[in-house]
Every structure is written in C-alpha cells, then in structure tokens.
Amino acid sequence: MKIVVIGTGYVGLVHAAVCSEFGYEVHGYDTDAGKVADFSSGRAELIEKHVNEPGLSSIIRETLGKYLFFTSDLEPVVEGADAIFLCLPTPPKLDGSTDLGIYKKSARHLAELLSGRKDKRRVTVINKSTVPIGTARMLEGILTQDGAENLGVCSNPEFLAEGTAVAQARVPDRVVVGCDHPEDFNILGRVYAQFRNHVRIKYIETTPETAEGIKYIANTMLLTYISFWNGVGAKLGEKIPNLDIDALRVGVTADDRISTWGSMVSNGAGGSCFGKDIRSLIYQMRGLGLDTKMLESSYEVNEHQKVYLIDRAINEAGFNFNNSSVAVLGLAFKQNTSDMRDASSIEVIEALLSKGVKKVKAYDPLANEAAKAVFTPANNVLFEKIEFLDSPKAAIEDTDALFISSDCDEFRGISATIEAKARPPYLVIDGRRMIPDYRELLEKGYSYLAVGSTALLP
Ligand code: UDX
C-alpha cells in the first residue's frame, strides 16, 4: 500500500504519521520545503514547531525513513500510489464561504501529474479537509480534465480534536468513507483495515455528499449544543440567585441522551473549526434557499458569549475599566494548546482595550508566543498596551481585575495567588468557572463574577 498525503498541516501530519504506524509506505508532501526539512530531521523540537500534538513526534521518529517519508517534490511519489489524501487548508472568506483557492490549485497540479503517470492501476484520491458539500464531485472534474484514467474520488472527513488527535486517529469513534465506486471503497477499506469490523468503531460507507455533510452537521451540532448551554442554562443562572448551574448541568446530563461534553458553560467556543464551519454551512444553506435562523442563532450566541462578561462587570459589579489594569489568564482557544485561532481572548482583550484599560497583563502556559503574533500593534495599535508574563502570579500583580478566558487546569488553584497578589475588592471575572473555592474569596472581600452565576459582591 503506497499512500501520499498532500499537505502536512495538523490534519495531514497526524494522518501520515498514524498510517505509517500501520506499516504502509507513506509520503507526506508539502510545498513548504522548510517544514519538509524539519519533519525529515525527526527531531521533536523541529516537528513540534509546526504541529504540537502529544505522541506525534515520537511516531515520526520511529517510522521515519522506514515507512514514513517527506518531500516537496510530488511527481515521483504520485507514481505507483494507491491512495492520495488531500489535507489542505480551506480558510473562510469574509462572507463566510469557504476559500477553495489553494485546494483547486493543488488539485490542478495533481491532475497534471496523474495524467502523465506510467502505472495505470487504480488510484483513489481522498479529500480529508472540511469542504462544502459537493466538493468531491467538483474535484473529480478537475482531476480528470487532463485525461487521467482509472481514478476515483472520495470524501473521508477527519474529526480530530486538538490535544487528543493522535489517540483519536489511532482509535477513532467513526470512519466515514464517501465513494461512488466499489474499487475505491476497497482501497479505503485496506487503508483502514484495522478499523473495519472493530467492536467500538463505526465504519460508515456512504456517498461523497453524505460524508461531507456528516462533518458539517457534526461540528455545527456541537457548537449549537454549547450555545444552548451558554444561551439558556448560563443565562438563567445569571438571573436567578439560587439557581446553581453546576447542579443543573449534572441533573440534566444524567440523562444518557444528553451529553456532558459541551455542557461546560464558557465565554465562547473557539478553535479552527466551529466558527468557520457554521458560517460555511449557513452560506451553503442560503445558496440552497434554506432557512438558516437556527444556525445563525447558535453562531450569534457564541460570538456574544466571548465579550458579554465585560458588560456584566460594568453593569452588575459597577466596575470602571477606564484607566485600570487587567490580568487575562488563558489566551489559546482551550487548554493544552498554543492555538490562537478564533480564541475568545482576542475579543476579550480588544473589548478591554476599547473600554480604556491602560494595561493588559496576559499569561498562557503554552500560547504566549503564538499570542504575541496575533496581538501585534500592526493589527491594532492598542495592542501595545499588552504585556506578556510567564506566570499567573506575575500577571495578577498590580492589576485591578482578572479575566479567566480559558480552561487551563492550573487556573483551578488561582485563588491562593489572587489572595497573595491582589487586595480586595479586586474583581475576578471567570469565563470558565475555574475557581471551585470562590466562596472563600467572597468571604475575604473579593468580587466574583462568573459565566452562569449572578454577580457575587462583598
Ligand atoms: C473540534 C471538534 O471537537 C472536532 O471533532 C473537530 O474535528 C474540530 O473541532 P477542537 O477545535 O480541537 O475540536 O476543540 P474542542 O475540544 O471540540 O473545543 C472547542 C471549543 O469549545 C473550545 O473553545 C472549548 O473550550 C469549548 N467548549 C468545549 C466549551 O466551551 N464547553 C464545553 O463543554 C466543551
């Protein structure tokens, strides 16, 4: 089995590495020669510069040169390939639609190479990127335009969450394969041989359109579920003093049909997929003349959620941000990642600065460097007022309020640091309900305002 993975970003690199563990000959192709050199070195620090997933660099070190190869020359590796996976960026355009520019360019390049290949046996081209429903069929048109023969096009979306990608790729909850021809189902059946007939893994063979749709419905459903908790559960808890959102969550999710995942109320969900995919699906549905009210509400609730705690601090705690200093803990979109894409902290910090905050003291255990690239004065001159610190203690020192914007485990013990470094009535704005012992803070005269609860003032 010879596999080519086009695009060695987050999805492609994990896929290539895990396929190489199965003993297939896997070639990861990328146009970025620097990346190819870093991956080919097998050195953890060079690999992790690009994709930092637990367990990933050790797989690459084990299989490199034996089963796994990297290249920035596609032509030689396409020859004799059985399966070619496309794992390319599909960023959003301003109107929410999906930009397929890189994708189409890469497909045209592949079409040229496939039309000239000497080995005429079946080759299956599989899309793993999240693309609008109907893209696989369009891809088939591009790939055959130069006369390439005996090829099939499939959709095989990935569902990996950051931080657990390797574990999930090794044992996924489902494998979705959308093809038109039995030969292509067979080739993918060989790639994923260990997942077929697995007792816990659902192996779903369907049409390309259904496979593409499964990815969008899954991601928009997950975001809608989070928005339901944020837009309904949290909002009730913020108005009714005796309504305990944590007990409410446990009571509701005790029903096997209702998931615990997604019920953690927050100052908004971020990351590379949710916002982008819901906007793309809204765009696609509008194109079909369908009503999109439900998805628009999910999206809007999530956007509102990112900043509304700042208004609550003004209205309910009477806090004046003008000329104040605020610590922001948690910059990445969630714990255990340095990924800043669609992170709530971006909107939080922009809103704080627009309210006249004179200094933001920011800290994230993994994302400080990535955040510096986002918060550059070239993007917004006010970002000059941000200082990056290397500990929560240093961030909290000399500030008037704290905003917790992600769920890093180390923030659960933050009350001791608050007591040591900030004097009451210091305001704690908790966007993730990270402080279990907040009542002790209150007793000591601190103010506490959390998503899902009424403001608690001394
Ligand atoms: C997500 C999907 O889970 C994955 O299947 C898909 O392939 C890509 O998008 P990921 O972006 O890595 O994965 O993040 P995930 O762990 O799902 O969290 C997304 C956001 O929701 C984060 O900001 C997280 O903190 C937030 N979240 C999650 C909540 O606010 N509350 C919750 O209860 C769960």
CSV table of N, CA, C and O in Angstrom, one decimal, residues 251-345:
chain,number,residue,atom,x,y,z
A,251,GLY,N,-27.7,17.4,36.8
A,251,GLY,CA,-29.1,16.9,36.7
A,251,GLY,C,-29.5,16.6,35.3
A,251,GLY,O,-30.1,15.6,35.0
A,252,VAL,N,-29.2,17.6,34.4
A,252,VAL,CA,-29.7,17.4,33.0
A,252,VAL,C,-28.9,16.4,32.3
A,252,VAL,O,-29.5,15.5,31.6
A,253,THR,N,-27.6,16.3,32.5
A,253,THR,CA,-26.8,15.4,31.7
A,253,THR,C,-26.8,14.0,32.3
A,253,THR,O,-26.1,13.1,31.8
A,254,ALA,N,-27.5,13.8,33.4
A,254,ALA,CA,-27.7,12.5,34.0
A,254,ALA,C,-28.5,11.6,33.0
A,254,ALA,O,-28.4,10.4,33.0
A,255,ASP,N,-29.2,12.3,32.1
A,255,ASP,CA,-30.0,11.6,31.1
A,255,ASP,C,-29.0,11.1,30.0
A,255,ASP,O,-28.2,11.9,29.5
A,256,ASP,N,-28.9,9.8,29.8
A,256,ASP,CA,-27.9,9.3,28.8
A,256,ASP,C,-28.0,9.9,27.4
A,256,ASP,O,-27.1,9.9,26.7
A,257,ARG,N,-29.2,10.5,27.1
A,257,ARG,CA,-29.3,11.0,25.8
A,257,ARG,C,-28.7,12.4,25.7
A,257,ARG,O,-28.6,13.0,24.6
A,258,ILE,N,-28.3,13.0,26.8
A,258,ILE,CA,-27.8,14.4,26.8
A,258,ILE,C,-26.3,14.4,27.2
A,258,ILE,O,-26.0,13.9,28.3
A,259,SER,N,-25.5,15.0,26.4
A,259,SER,CA,-24.0,14.8,26.6
A,259,SER,C,-23.5,15.8,27.6
A,259,SER,O,-24.0,16.9,27.8
A,260,THR,N,-22.5,15.3,28.4
A,260,THR,CA,-21.8,16.1,29.3
A,260,THR,C,-20.8,17.1,28.6
A,260,THR,O,-20.7,18.2,28.9
A,261,TRP,N,-20.2,16.5,27.5
A,261,TRP,CA,-19.3,17.4,26.7
A,261,TRP,C,-20.2,18.5,26.1
A,261,TRP,O,-21.3,18.3,25.6
A,262,GLY,N,-19.7,19.7,26.2
A,262,GLY,CA,-20.5,20.8,25.7
A,262,GLY,C,-21.3,21.5,26.7
A,262,GLY,O,-21.9,22.6,26.5
A,263,SER,N,-21.5,20.9,27.9
A,263,SER,CA,-22.4,21.5,28.9
A,263,SER,C,-21.6,22.4,29.8
A,263,SER,O,-22.2,23.0,30.7
A,264,MET,N,-20.3,22.5,29.6
A,264,MET,CA,-19.5,23.4,30.4
A,264,MET,C,-19.7,24.8,29.9
A,264,MET,O,-19.2,25.1,28.8
A,265,VAL,N,-20.4,25.6,30.7
A,265,VAL,CA,-20.7,27.0,30.1
A,265,VAL,C,-19.4,27.8,30.1
A,265,VAL,O,-18.5,27.6,30.9
A,266,SER,N,-19.3,28.7,29.1
A,266,SER,CA,-18.0,29.3,28.9
A,266,SER,C,-18.2,30.7,28.2
A,266,SER,O,-19.3,31.0,27.8
A,267,ASN,N,-17.0,31.4,28.2
A,267,ASN,CA,-17.1,32.7,27.4
A,267,ASN,C,-16.8,32.4,25.9
A,267,ASN,O,-15.9,33.0,25.3
A,268,GLY,N,-17.5,31.4,25.4
A,268,GLY,CA,-17.5,31.1,24.0
A,268,GLY,C,-16.5,30.0,23.6
A,268,GLY,O,-15.5,29.8,24.2
A,269,ALA,N,-16.9,29.3,22.6
A,269,ALA,CA,-16.1,28.2,22.0
A,269,ALA,C,-15.3,28.8,20.8
A,269,ALA,O,-15.8,29.6,20.1
A,270,GLY,N,-14.0,28.4,20.7
A,270,GLY,CA,-13.2,28.9,19.6
A,270,GLY,C,-12.6,27.7,18.9
A,270,GLY,O,-13.1,26.6,18.9
A,271,GLY,N,-11.4,28.0,18.2
A,271,GLY,CA,-10.7,26.9,17.5
A,271,GLY,C,-10.9,27.0,16.0
A,271,GLY,O,-11.6,27.9,15.5
A,272,SER,N,-10.2,26.1,15.3
A,272,SER,CA,-10.1,26.3,13.9
A,272,SER,C,-11.4,25.8,13.1
A,272,SER,O,-11.5,26.1,12.0
A,273,CYS,N,-12.3,25.1,13.8
A,273,CYS,CA,-13.4,24.5,13.1
A,273,CYS,C,-14.8,25.1,13.3
A,273,CYS,O,-15.5,25.4,12.3
A,274,PHE,N,-15.1,25.3,14.6
A,274,PHE,CA,-16.6,25.6,14.8
A,274,PHE,C,-17.1,26.8,14.1
A,274,PHE,O,-18.1,26.8,13.4
A,275,GLY,N,-16.4,28.0,14.3
A,275,GLY,CA,-16.9,29.2,13.8
A,275,GLY,C,-16.8,29.2,12.2
A,275,GLY,O,-17.8,29.6,11.6
A,276,LYS,N,-15.8,28.6,11.7
A,276,LYS,CA,-15.6,28.6,10.3
A,276,LYS,C,-16.6,27.6,9.7
A,276,LYS,O,-17.3,28.0,8.6
A,277,ASP,N,-16.9,26.5,10.3
A,277,ASP,CA,-17.8,25.5,9.7
A,277,ASP,C,-19.2,26.0,9.7
A,277,ASP,O,-20.0,25.8,8.8
A,278,ILE,N,-19.6,26.6,10.8
A,278,ILE,CA,-21.0,27.0,10.9
A,278,ILE,C,-21.3,28.2,9.9
A,278,ILE,O,-22.3,28.2,9.3
A,279,ARG,N,-20.3,29.0,9.8
A,279,ARG,CA,-20.5,30.1,8.8
A,279,ARG,C,-20.6,29.5,7.4
A,279,ARG,O,-21.4,30.0,6.5
A,280,SER,N,-19.8,28.5,7.1
A,280,SER,CA,-19.8,27.9,5.8
A,280,SER,C,-21.1,27.2,5.5
A,280,SER,O,-21.7,27.3,4.4
A,281,LEU,N,-21.6,26.5,6.5
A,281,LEU,CA,-22.9,25.8,6.3
A,281,LEU,C,-24.0,26.8,6.2
A,281,LEU,O,-24.9,26.6,5.4
A,282,ILE,N,-24.0,27.9,6.9
A,282,ILE,CA,-25.0,28.9,6.7
A,282,ILE,C,-25.0,29.4,5.2
A,282,ILE,O,-26.0,29.5,4.6
A,283,TYR,N,-23.8,29.6,4.8
A,283,TYR,CA,-23.6,30.1,3.4
A,283,TYR,C,-24.2,29.1,2.4
A,283,TYR,O,-24.9,29.4,1.4
A,284,GLN,N,-23.8,27.8,2.6
A,284,GLN,CA,-24.3,26.7,1.7
A,284,GLN,C,-25.8,26.6,1.8
A,284,GLN,O,-26.4,26.5,0.7
A,285,MET,N,-26.4,26.7,3.0
A,285,MET,CA,-27.8,26.6,3.1
A,285,MET,C,-28.6,27.7,2.4
A,285,MET,O,-29.6,27.5,1.7
A,286,ARG,N,-28.0,28.9,2.6
A,286,ARG,CA,-28.6,30.1,1.9
A,286,ARG,C,-28.6,29.9,0.4
A,286,ARG,O,-29.6,30.2,-0.3
A,287,GLY,N,-27.5,29.3,-0.1
A,287,GLY,CA,-27.4,29.1,-1.6
A,287,GLY,C,-28.4,28.1,-2.0
A,287,GLY,O,-28.8,28.1,-3.2
A,288,LEU,N,-28.9,27.3,-1.1
A,288,LEU,CA,-30.0,26.3,-1.5
A,288,LEU,C,-31.4,26.8,-1.2
A,288,LEU,O,-32.3,26.1,-1.3
A,289,GLY,N,-31.4,28.1,-0.8
A,289,GLY,CA,-32.7,28.7,-0.5
A,289,GLY,C,-33.3,28.3,0.9
A,289,GLY,O,-34.5,28.3,1.1
A,290,LEU,N,-32.5,27.7,1.8
A,290,LEU,CA,-33.0,27.2,3.0
A,290,LEU,C,-32.9,28.3,4.1
A,290,LEU,O,-32.1,29.2,4.1
A,291,ASP,N,-33.8,28.1,5.1
A,291,ASP,CA,-33.8,29.0,6.3
A,291,ASP,C,-32.6,28.7,7.2
A,291,ASP,O,-32.3,27.5,7.5
A,292,THR,N,-31.9,29.7,7.7
A,292,THR,CA,-30.7,29.4,8.5
A,292,THR,C,-30.8,30.0,9.9
A,292,THR,O,-29.8,30.2,10.6
A,293,LYS,N,-32.1,30.4,10.3
A,293,LYS,CA,-32.2,31.0,11.6
A,293,LYS,C,-31.6,30.3,12.8
A,293,LYS,O,-30.9,30.8,13.6
A,294,MET,N,-31.7,29.0,12.7
A,294,MET,CA,-31.2,28.2,13.9
A,294,MET,C,-29.7,28.3,14.0
A,294,MET,O,-29.1,28.5,15.0
A,295,LEU,N,-29.0,28.1,12.8
A,295,LEU,CA,-27.6,28.1,12.8
A,295,LEU,C,-27.1,29.6,13.1
A,295,LEU,O,-26.1,29.8,13.8
A,296,GLU,N,-27.8,30.6,12.6
A,296,GLU,CA,-27.4,31.9,12.9
A,296,GLU,C,-27.5,32.2,14.4
A,296,GLU,O,-26.6,32.9,14.9
A,297,SER,N,-28.5,31.7,15.0
A,297,SER,CA,-28.6,31.9,16.5
A,297,SER,C,-27.5,31.3,17.2
A,297,SER,O,-26.9,31.9,18.1
A,298,SER,N,-27.1,30.0,16.9
A,298,SER,CA,-26.0,29.3,17.5
A,298,SER,C,-24.7,30.2,17.4
A,298,SER,O,-24.0,30.3,18.4
A,299,TYR,N,-24.5,30.6,16.2
A,299,TYR,CA,-23.3,31.4,15.9
A,299,TYR,C,-23.3,32.7,16.7
A,299,TYR,O,-22.3,33.1,17.4
A,300,GLU,N,-24.5,33.4,16.7
A,300,GLU,CA,-24.5,34.7,17.4
A,300,GLU,C,-24.4,34.5,18.9
A,300,GLU,O,-23.7,35.3,19.6
A,301,VAL,N,-25.0,33.5,19.5
A,301,VAL,CA,-24.9,33.3,20.9
A,301,VAL,C,-23.4,33.1,21.3
A,301,VAL,O,-22.9,33.7,22.2
A,302,ASN,N,-22.7,32.3,20.5
A,302,ASN,CA,-21.3,32.1,20.7
A,302,ASN,C,-20.5,33.4,20.6
A,302,ASN,O,-19.6,33.6,21.4
A,303,GLU,N,-20.8,34.2,19.6
A,303,GLU,CA,-20.0,35.4,19.5
A,303,GLU,C,-20.2,36.4,20.6
A,303,GLU,O,-19.3,37.0,21.2
A,304,HIS,N,-21.5,36.5,21.0
A,304,HIS,CA,-21.9,37.4,22.1
A,304,HIS,C,-21.2,36.9,23.4
A,304,HIS,O,-20.8,37.7,24.2
A,305,GLN,N,-21.1,35.6,23.6
A,305,GLN,CA,-20.6,35.0,24.8
A,305,GLN,C,-19.1,35.4,25.0
A,305,GLN,O,-18.7,35.5,26.1
A,306,LYS,N,-18.4,35.7,23.9
A,306,LYS,CA,-17.0,36.0,24.1
A,306,LYS,C,-16.7,37.3,24.8
A,306,LYS,O,-15.7,37.4,25.5
A,307,VAL,N,-17.7,38.2,24.8
A,307,VAL,CA,-17.4,39.5,25.4
A,307,VAL,C,-18.4,40.0,26.4
A,307,VAL,O,-18.1,41.0,27.1
A,308,TYR,N,-19.6,39.4,26.6
A,308,TYR,CA,-20.6,39.9,27.4
A,308,TYR,C,-20.3,40.1,28.8
A,308,TYR,O,-20.8,40.9,29.5
A,309,LEU,N,-19.3,39.3,29.3
A,309,LEU,CA,-18.9,39.4,30.7
A,309,LEU,C,-18.3,40.8,31.1
A,309,LEU,O,-18.4,41.2,32.2
A,310,ILE,N,-17.8,41.4,30.1
A,310,ILE,CA,-17.2,42.7,30.3
A,310,ILE,C,-18.4,43.7,30.6
A,310,ILE,O,-18.3,44.5,31.6
A,311,ASP,N,-19.4,43.6,29.9
A,311,ASP,CA,-20.6,44.5,30.1
A,311,ASP,C,-21.2,44.1,31.5
A,311,ASP,O,-21.7,45.0,32.2
A,312,ARG,N,-21.2,42.8,31.8
A,312,ARG,CA,-21.8,42.4,33.1
A,312,ARG,C,-20.9,43.0,34.3
A,312,ARG,O,-21.5,43.4,35.3
A,313,ALA,N,-19.6,43.1,34.0
A,313,ALA,CA,-18.7,43.6,35.1
A,313,ALA,C,-19.1,45.1,35.3
A,313,ALA,O,-19.1,45.6,36.5
A,314,ILE,N,-19.4,45.8,34.2
A,314,ILE,CA,-19.7,47.2,34.4
A,314,ILE,C,-21.1,47.4,35.0
A,314,ILE,O,-21.3,48.1,36.0
A,315,ASN,N,-22.1,46.6,34.5
A,315,ASN,CA,-23.5,46.8,34.9
A,315,ASN,C,-23.8,46.2,36.3
A,315,ASN,O,-24.5,46.7,37.1
A,316,GLU,N,-23.2,45.0,36.5
A,316,GLU,CA,-23.6,44.3,37.7
A,316,GLU,C,-22.6,44.5,38.9
A,316,GLU,O,-23.0,44.4,40.0
A,317,ALA,N,-21.3,44.6,38.5
A,317,ALA,CA,-20.3,44.8,39.6
A,317,ALA,C,-19.9,46.3,39.7
A,317,ALA,O,-19.1,46.6,40.6
A,318,GLY,N,-20.4,47.1,38.8
A,318,GLY,CA,-20.1,48.6,38.8
A,318,GLY,C,-18.6,48.8,38.6
A,318,GLY,O,-18.1,49.9,39.1
A,319,PHE,N,-17.9,48.0,37.9
A,319,PHE,CA,-16.5,48.1,37.6
A,319,PHE,C,-16.2,49.2,36.5
A,319,PHE,O,-16.9,49.2,35.5
A,320,ASN,N,-15.2,50.0,36.8
A,320,ASN,CA,-14.9,51.0,35.8
A,320,ASN,C,-13.5,50.6,35.1
A,320,ASN,O,-12.5,50.7,35.8
A,321,PHE,N,-13.6,50.2,33.9
A,321,PHE,CA,-12.4,49.7,33.2
A,321,PHE,C,-11.4,50.8,32.8
A,321,PHE,O,-10.2,50.6,32.6
A,322,ASN,N,-12.0,52.0,32.7
A,322,ASN,CA,-11.2,53.1,32.2
A,322,ASN,C,-9.9,53.4,33.1
A,322,ASN,O,-10.1,53.5,34.3
A,323,ASN,N,-8.8,53.3,32.5
A,323,ASN,CA,-7.5,53.6,33.2
A,323,ASN,C,-7.1,52.4,34.2
A,323,ASN,O,-6.2,52.6,35.0
A,324,SER,N,-7.8,51.3,34.1
A,324,SER,CA,-7.5,50.2,35.0
A,324,SER,C,-6.4,49.3,34.4
A,324,SER,O,-6.2,49.4,33.2
A,325,SER,N,-5.9,48.3,35.2
A,325,SER,CA,-5.0,47.3,34.7
A,325,SER,C,-5.7,46.0,34.9
A,325,SER,O,-6.3,45.7,36.0
A,326,VAL,N,-5.7,45.1,33.8
A,326,VAL,CA,-6.5,43.9,33.9
A,326,VAL,C,-5.6,42.7,33.5
A,326,VAL,O,-4.9,42.7,32.5
A,327,ALA,N,-5.6,41.6,34.4
A,327,ALA,CA,-4.8,40.4,34.0
A,327,ALA,C,-5.8,39.5,33.2
A,327,ALA,O,-6.9,39.4,33.5
A,328,VAL,N,-5.2,38.9,32.1
A,328,VAL,CA,-6.0,38.0,31.4
A,328,VAL,C,-5.3,36.6,31.4
A,328,VAL,O,-4.1,36.5,30.9
A,329,LEU,N,-5.9,35.6,32.0
A,329,LEU,CA,-5.3,34.3,32.0
A,329,LEU,C,-6.0,33.4,31.0
A,329,LEU,O,-7.2,33.3,31.0
A,330,GLY,N,-5.1,32.7,30.2
A,330,GLY,CA,-5.7,31.8,29.2
A,330,GLY,C,-5.9,32.5,27.9
A,330,GLY,O,-6.9,33.3,27.7
A,331,LEU,N,-5.0,32.3,26.9
A,331,LEU,CA,-5.1,33.1,25.6
A,331,LEU,C,-5.5,32.2,24.5
A,331,LEU,O,-6.2,32.6,23.6
A,332,ALA,N,-5.0,30.9,24.5
A,332,ALA,CA,-5.4,30.0,23.5
A,332,ALA,C,-6.9,29.6,23.5
A,332,ALA,O,-7.6,30.0,24.5
A,333,PHE,N,-7.5,29.0,22.5
A,333,PHE,CA,-8.9,28.8,22.5
A,333,PHE,C,-9.4,27.7,23.5
A,333,PHE,O,-10.6,27.7,23.8
A,334,LYS,N,-8.4,26.9,24.0
A,334,LYS,CA,-8.8,26.0,25.1
A,334,LYS,C,-7.5,25.6,25.7
A,334,LYS,O,-6.4,26.0,25.3
A,335,GLN,N,-7.5,24.7,26.7
A,335,GLN,CA,-6.3,24.3,27.4
A,335,GLN,C,-5.5,23.4,26.6
A,335,GLN,O,-6.0,22.9,25.5
A,336,ASN,N,-4.2,23.2,27.0
A,336,ASN,CA,-3.3,22.2,26.3
A,336,ASN,C,-3.1,22.5,24.9
A,336,ASN,O,-2.9,21.5,24.1
A,337,THR,N,-3.1,23.7,24.4
A,337,THR,CA,-2.8,24.0,23.0
A,337,THR,C,-2.2,25.4,23.0
A,337,THR,O,-2.5,26.2,23.9
A,338,SER,N,-1.5,25.7,21.9
A,338,SER,CA,-1.0,27.1,21.7
A,338,SER,C,-1.8,27.7,20.6
A,338,SER,O,-1.5,28.8,20.1
A,339,ASP,N,-2.8,27.1,20.2
A,339,ASP,CA,-3.6,27.5,19.0
A,339,ASP,C,-4.5,28.7,19.4
A,339,ASP,O,-5.3,28.7,20.3
A,340,MET,N,-4.3,29.8,18.7
A,340,MET,CA,-5.0,31.1,18.9
A,340,MET,C,-6.2,31.3,18.0
A,340,MET,O,-6.8,32.3,18.1
A,341,ARG,N,-6.4,30.3,17.1
A,341,ARG,CA,-7.4,30.6,16.1
A,341,ARG,C,-8.8,30.7,16.8
A,341,ARG,O,-9.2,29.8,17.5
A,342,ASP,N,-9.5,31.8,16.5
A,342,ASP,CA,-10.8,32.1,17.0
A,342,ASP,C,-10.9,32.0,18.5
A,342,ASP,O,-11.9,31.7,19.1
A,343,ALA,N,-9.8,32.3,19.2
A,343,ALA,CA,-9.7,32.3,20.7
A,343,ALA,C,-10.5,33.4,21.2
A,343,ALA,O,-10.4,34.6,20.7
A,344,SER,N,-11.3,33.2,22.3
A,344,SER,CA,-12.1,34.2,22.9
A,344,SER,C,-11.3,35.3,23.4
A,344,SER,O,-11.7,36.5,23.5
A,345,SER,N,-10.0,35.0,23.8
A,345,SER,CA,-9.2,36.0,24.4
A,345,SER,C,-9.0,37.2,23.5
A,345,SER,O,-8.7,38.3,23.9
